Amino acid sequence: SIANLLALGIPAKAICAVTFTNKAAAEMRERVAGLVHDRTAVRQLTLGTFHALGLQILQTERKALGMPRGFAIYDQSDQLGAVREAMRALHDGDRRYDVKALLTRISLAKNAFIGPGDYLPNPADDYDVQAAQVYPRYQELMRSCAAFDFDDLIVEPVRLFERDAEVARRWAERFRFVMVDEFQDTNAAQLRLVKHLVAD
């Protein structure tokens, strides 16, 4: 456990613990704080959700991302607005498609590391064909606003690590211990992120 590692003299900064929800992360921090009486060590731990960890990586590596001034994070309503705007640009306001359903397709593609240019729709599926048209425009809109969405918080750190060996090495060296709560529930993108953090 984290408390045992700290008791063994492992520096708090070398420990990373991730979980899936803010509630679980808060409970984990509370448990650690109850066992470890060094408040500074508890503060220095990297302990939070996968998305919080991804955000920390992206904020730290703004220059490597080409976003030195920082960026915004789009919540679901921002994302739905961007999908609507992309649809308006493409179809002058065609309302036949459910915006949430299109966003779900884009989200699934992102988590499978399928970029806008690599999305191959099923021609027999109208929603898939529509998502393939909306996805590139949606991504352009976000980047023009220097914004990431929730999926990007996992996917973009992985993409960054895979194109910049120096950044990847820095993060792999930073954490000596990486713990994942409910590891069996990680999806492919989360697992890929963890593998980079524990790389030799």
Tab-separated table of C-alpha atoms in Angstrom:
chain	number	residue	atom	x	y	z
A	1	SER	CA	0.000	0.000	0.000
A	2	ILE	CA	0.966	3.652	-0.322
A	3	ALA	CA	1.474	4.013	3.441
A	4	ASN	CA	3.869	1.038	3.453
A	5	LEU	CA	5.885	2.483	0.571
A	6	LEU	CA	6.211	5.813	2.374
A	7	ALA	CA	7.214	3.987	5.574
A	8	LEU	CA	9.972	2.256	3.578
A	9	GLY	CA	11.349	5.667	2.635
A	10	ILE	CA	10.064	5.817	-0.941
A	11	PRO	CA	9.672	9.528	-1.845
A	12	ALA	CA	6.027	10.562	-2.200
A	13	LYS	CA	6.780	12.172	-5.576
A	14	ALA	CA	7.786	8.740	-6.927
A	15	ILE	CA	4.350	7.244	-6.206
A	16	CYS	CA	1.367	7.465	-8.543
A	17	ALA	CA	-2.055	6.000	-7.704
A	18	VAL	CA	-4.957	6.264	-10.130
A	19	THR	CA	-8.605	5.364	-9.963
A	20	PHE	CA	-11.757	5.944	-12.010
A	21	THR	CA	-13.923	8.416	-10.114
A	22	ASN	CA	-13.387	11.578	-8.095
A	23	LYS	CA	-15.209	9.925	-5.202
A	24	ALA	CA	-12.851	6.920	-5.176
A	25	ALA	CA	-9.827	9.243	-5.440
A	26	ALA	CA	-11.052	11.337	-2.473
A	27	GLU	CA	-11.611	8.168	-0.397
A	28	MET	CA	-8.136	6.900	-1.276
A	29	ARG	CA	-6.537	10.213	-0.268
A	30	GLU	CA	-8.533	10.192	2.992
A	31	ARG	CA	-7.382	6.651	3.829
A	32	VAL	CA	-3.746	7.526	3.118
A	33	ALA	CA	-4.002	10.726	5.186
A	34	GLY	CA	-5.367	8.647	8.093
A	35	LEU	CA	-2.375	6.299	7.952
A	36	VAL	CA	0.395	8.765	7.131
A	37	HIS	CA	0.961	11.680	9.446
A	38	ASP	CA	3.344	13.544	7.152
A	39	ARG	CA	0.999	16.066	5.481
A	40	THR	CA	3.683	17.211	3.023
A	41	ALA	CA	4.174	13.629	1.785
A	42	VAL	CA	0.421	13.184	1.318
A	43	ARG	CA	0.296	16.414	-0.718
A	44	GLN	CA	3.237	15.313	-2.876
A	45	LEU	CA	1.594	12.046	-3.932
A	46	THR	CA	0.152	11.859	-7.436
A	47	LEU	CA	-3.211	10.454	-6.483
A	48	GLY	CA	-6.392	10.949	-8.522
A	49	THR	CA	-8.417	9.838	-11.498
A	50	PHE	CA	-6.976	8.796	-14.852
A	51	HIS	CA	-8.345	12.034	-16.294
A	52	ALA	CA	-6.704	14.149	-13.574
A	53	LEU	CA	-3.372	12.428	-14.252
A	54	GLY	CA	-3.762	13.017	-17.999
A	55	LEU	CA	-4.549	16.674	-17.359
A	56	GLN	CA	-1.452	16.994	-15.149
A	57	ILE	CA	0.716	15.512	-17.908
A	58	LEU	CA	-0.768	17.793	-20.578
A	59	GLN	CA	-0.422	20.904	-18.396
A	60	THR	CA	3.195	20.049	-17.547
A	61	GLU	CA	4.021	19.367	-21.203
A	62	ARG	CA	2.265	22.375	-22.773
A	63	LYS	CA	5.380	23.361	-24.721
A	64	ALA	CA	5.875	19.868	-26.145
A	65	LEU	CA	2.206	19.930	-27.216
A	66	GLY	CA	2.714	23.246	-28.987
A	67	MET	CA	0.295	24.960	-26.574
A	68	PRO	CA	2.571	27.105	-24.394
A	69	ARG	CA	-0.298	29.422	-23.381
A	70	GLY	CA	-2.376	26.560	-22.040
A	71	PHE	CA	-5.701	25.123	-23.130
A	72	ALA	CA	-9.335	24.697	-22.182
A	73	ILE	CA	-11.087	21.443	-21.261
A	74	TYR	CA	-14.462	20.917	-22.929
A	75	ASP	CA	-17.146	19.366	-20.745
A	76	GLN	CA	-19.987	17.394	-22.306
A	77	SER	CA	-22.126	20.437	-23.082
A	78	ASP	CA	-19.142	22.120	-24.813
A	79	GLN	CA	-18.531	18.920	-26.775
A	80	LEU	CA	-22.168	18.681	-27.863
A	81	GLY	CA	-22.017	22.332	-28.908
A	82	ALA	CA	-18.918	21.622	-31.007
A	83	VAL	CA	-20.653	18.640	-32.679
A	84	ARG	CA	-23.689	20.842	-33.461
A	85	GLU	CA	-21.437	23.536	-34.897
A	86	ALA	CA	-19.606	20.953	-37.016
A	87	MET	CA	-22.949	19.651	-38.299
A	88	ARG	CA	-24.114	23.174	-39.138
A	89	ALA	CA	-20.927	23.795	-41.098
A	90	LEU	CA	-21.398	20.544	-42.992
A	91	HIS	CA	-25.156	20.485	-43.541
A	92	ASP	CA	-26.470	23.932	-42.773
A	93	GLY	CA	-28.220	22.723	-39.641
A	94	ASP	CA	-29.431	19.232	-40.563
A	95	ARG	CA	-31.253	17.999	-37.433
A	96	ARG	CA	-31.879	14.380	-38.408
A	97	TYR	CA	-29.078	13.052	-36.252
A	98	ASP	CA	-28.907	12.725	-32.477
A	99	VAL	CA	-25.903	14.803	-31.396
A	100	LYS	CA	-25.137	12.618	-28.355
A	101	ALA	CA	-25.074	9.482	-30.512
A	102	LEU	CA	-22.569	11.121	-32.881
A	103	LEU	CA	-20.405	12.244	-29.961
A	104	THR	CA	-20.426	8.659	-28.626
A	105	ARG	CA	-19.071	7.401	-31.978
A	106	ILE	CA	-16.337	10.044	-31.949
A	107	SER	CA	-15.480	9.140	-28.348
A	108	LEU	CA	-15.206	5.429	-29.179
A	109	ALA	CA	-12.955	6.232	-32.133
A	110	LYS	CA	-10.691	8.433	-29.993
A	111	ASN	CA	-10.348	5.772	-27.312
A	112	ALA	CA	-9.372	3.280	-30.014
A	113	PHE	CA	-6.701	5.800	-31.205
A	114	ILE	CA	-8.510	6.266	-34.519
A	115	GLY	CA	-7.853	9.815	-35.702
A	116	PRO	CA	-10.271	11.854	-37.825
A	117	GLY	CA	-8.430	10.924	-41.012
A	118	ASP	CA	-8.419	7.195	-40.190
A	119	TYR	CA	-12.106	6.791	-39.329
A	120	LEU	CA	-13.525	4.248	-41.779
A	121	PRO	CA	-17.319	4.257	-41.480
A	122	ASN	CA	-19.611	1.357	-42.146
A	123	PRO	CA	-21.357	2.577	-45.348
A	124	ALA	CA	-24.562	0.774	-44.321
A	125	ASP	CA	-24.747	2.774	-41.067
A	126	ASP	CA	-25.961	6.372	-41.549
A	127	TYR	CA	-24.701	7.433	-38.107
A	128	ASP	CA	-21.267	6.016	-38.799
A	129	VAL	CA	-21.081	7.854	-42.137
A	130	GLN	CA	-22.207	11.059	-40.423
A	131	ALA	CA	-19.697	10.643	-37.563
A	132	ALA	CA	-16.873	10.204	-40.104
A	133	GLN	CA	-17.809	13.602	-41.606
A	134	VAL	CA	-18.334	15.397	-38.296
A	135	TYR	CA	-15.243	14.061	-36.473
A	136	PRO	CA	-12.578	16.008	-38.487
A	137	ARG	CA	-14.565	19.254	-38.212
A	138	TYR	CA	-15.185	18.676	-34.488
A	139	GLN	CA	-11.454	18.181	-33.923
A	140	GLU	CA	-10.585	21.299	-35.937
A	141	LEU	CA	-13.062	23.379	-33.909
A	142	MET	CA	-11.557	22.182	-30.638
A	143	ARG	CA	-7.991	22.830	-31.702
A	144	SER	CA	-8.890	26.290	-33.026
A	145	CYS	CA	-10.132	27.057	-29.495
A	146	ALA	CA	-7.019	25.426	-27.913
A	147	ALA	CA	-9.301	22.877	-26.277
A	148	PHE	CA	-9.246	19.197	-25.327
A	149	ASP	CA	-12.188	16.982	-24.421
A	150	PHE	CA	-12.320	14.289	-21.712
A	151	ASP	CA	-11.184	11.536	-24.080
A	152	ASP	CA	-8.159	13.639	-25.037
A	153	LEU	CA	-7.055	13.679	-21.393
A	154	ILE	CA	-6.151	9.983	-21.749
A	155	VAL	CA	-5.416	9.730	-25.464
A	156	GLU	CA	-3.285	12.857	-25.984
A	157	PRO	CA	-0.687	12.025	-23.288
A	158	VAL	CA	-0.246	8.610	-24.947
A	159	ARG	CA	0.118	10.220	-28.389
A	160	LEU	CA	2.629	12.679	-26.929
A	161	PHE	CA	4.671	9.878	-25.315
A	162	GLU	CA	4.682	7.933	-28.586
A	163	ARG	CA	5.973	10.827	-30.680
A	164	ASP	CA	8.372	12.374	-28.129
A	165	ALA	CA	10.746	9.860	-26.549
A	166	GLU	CA	12.266	12.476	-24.238
A	167	VAL	CA	8.885	13.373	-22.699
A	168	ALA	CA	8.015	9.671	-22.378
A	169	ARG	CA	11.326	8.947	-20.621
A	170	ARG	CA	10.823	11.843	-18.209
A	171	TRP	CA	7.438	10.535	-17.049
A	172	ALA	CA	8.555	6.899	-16.912
A	173	GLU	CA	11.468	7.943	-14.663
A	174	ARG	CA	9.299	10.156	-12.480
A	175	PHE	CA	7.210	7.352	-10.959
A	176	ARG	CA	8.853	4.297	-9.410
A	177	PHE	CA	5.513	2.881	-8.288
A	178	VAL	CA	2.255	3.102	-10.234
A	179	MET	CA	-0.861	1.678	-8.604
A	180	VAL	CA	-4.198	1.284	-10.375
A	181	ASP	CA	-7.357	0.830	-8.332
A	182	GLU	CA	-9.687	-1.799	-9.901
A	183	PHE	CA	-7.066	-2.515	-12.577
A	184	GLN	CA	-9.350	-5.031	-14.310
A	185	ASP	CA	-11.668	-2.155	-15.283
A	186	THR	CA	-9.096	-0.218	-17.325
A	187	ASN	CA	-9.939	0.298	-20.974
A	188	ALA	CA	-7.383	-0.012	-23.783
A	189	ALA	CA	-6.460	3.705	-23.745
A	190	GLN	CA	-5.982	3.792	-19.960
A	191	LEU	CA	-3.891	0.628	-20.101
A	192	ARG	CA	-1.699	2.135	-22.826
A	193	LEU	CA	-1.128	5.206	-20.622
A	194	VAL	CA	-0.157	3.045	-17.627
A	195	LYS	CA	2.266	1.012	-19.775
A	196	HIS	CA	4.115	4.193	-20.735
A	197	LEU	CA	4.394	5.250	-17.095
A	198	VAL	CA	5.902	1.905	-16.050
A	199	ALA	CA	8.221	1.565	-19.090
A	200	ASP	CA	11.878	0.786	-18.298
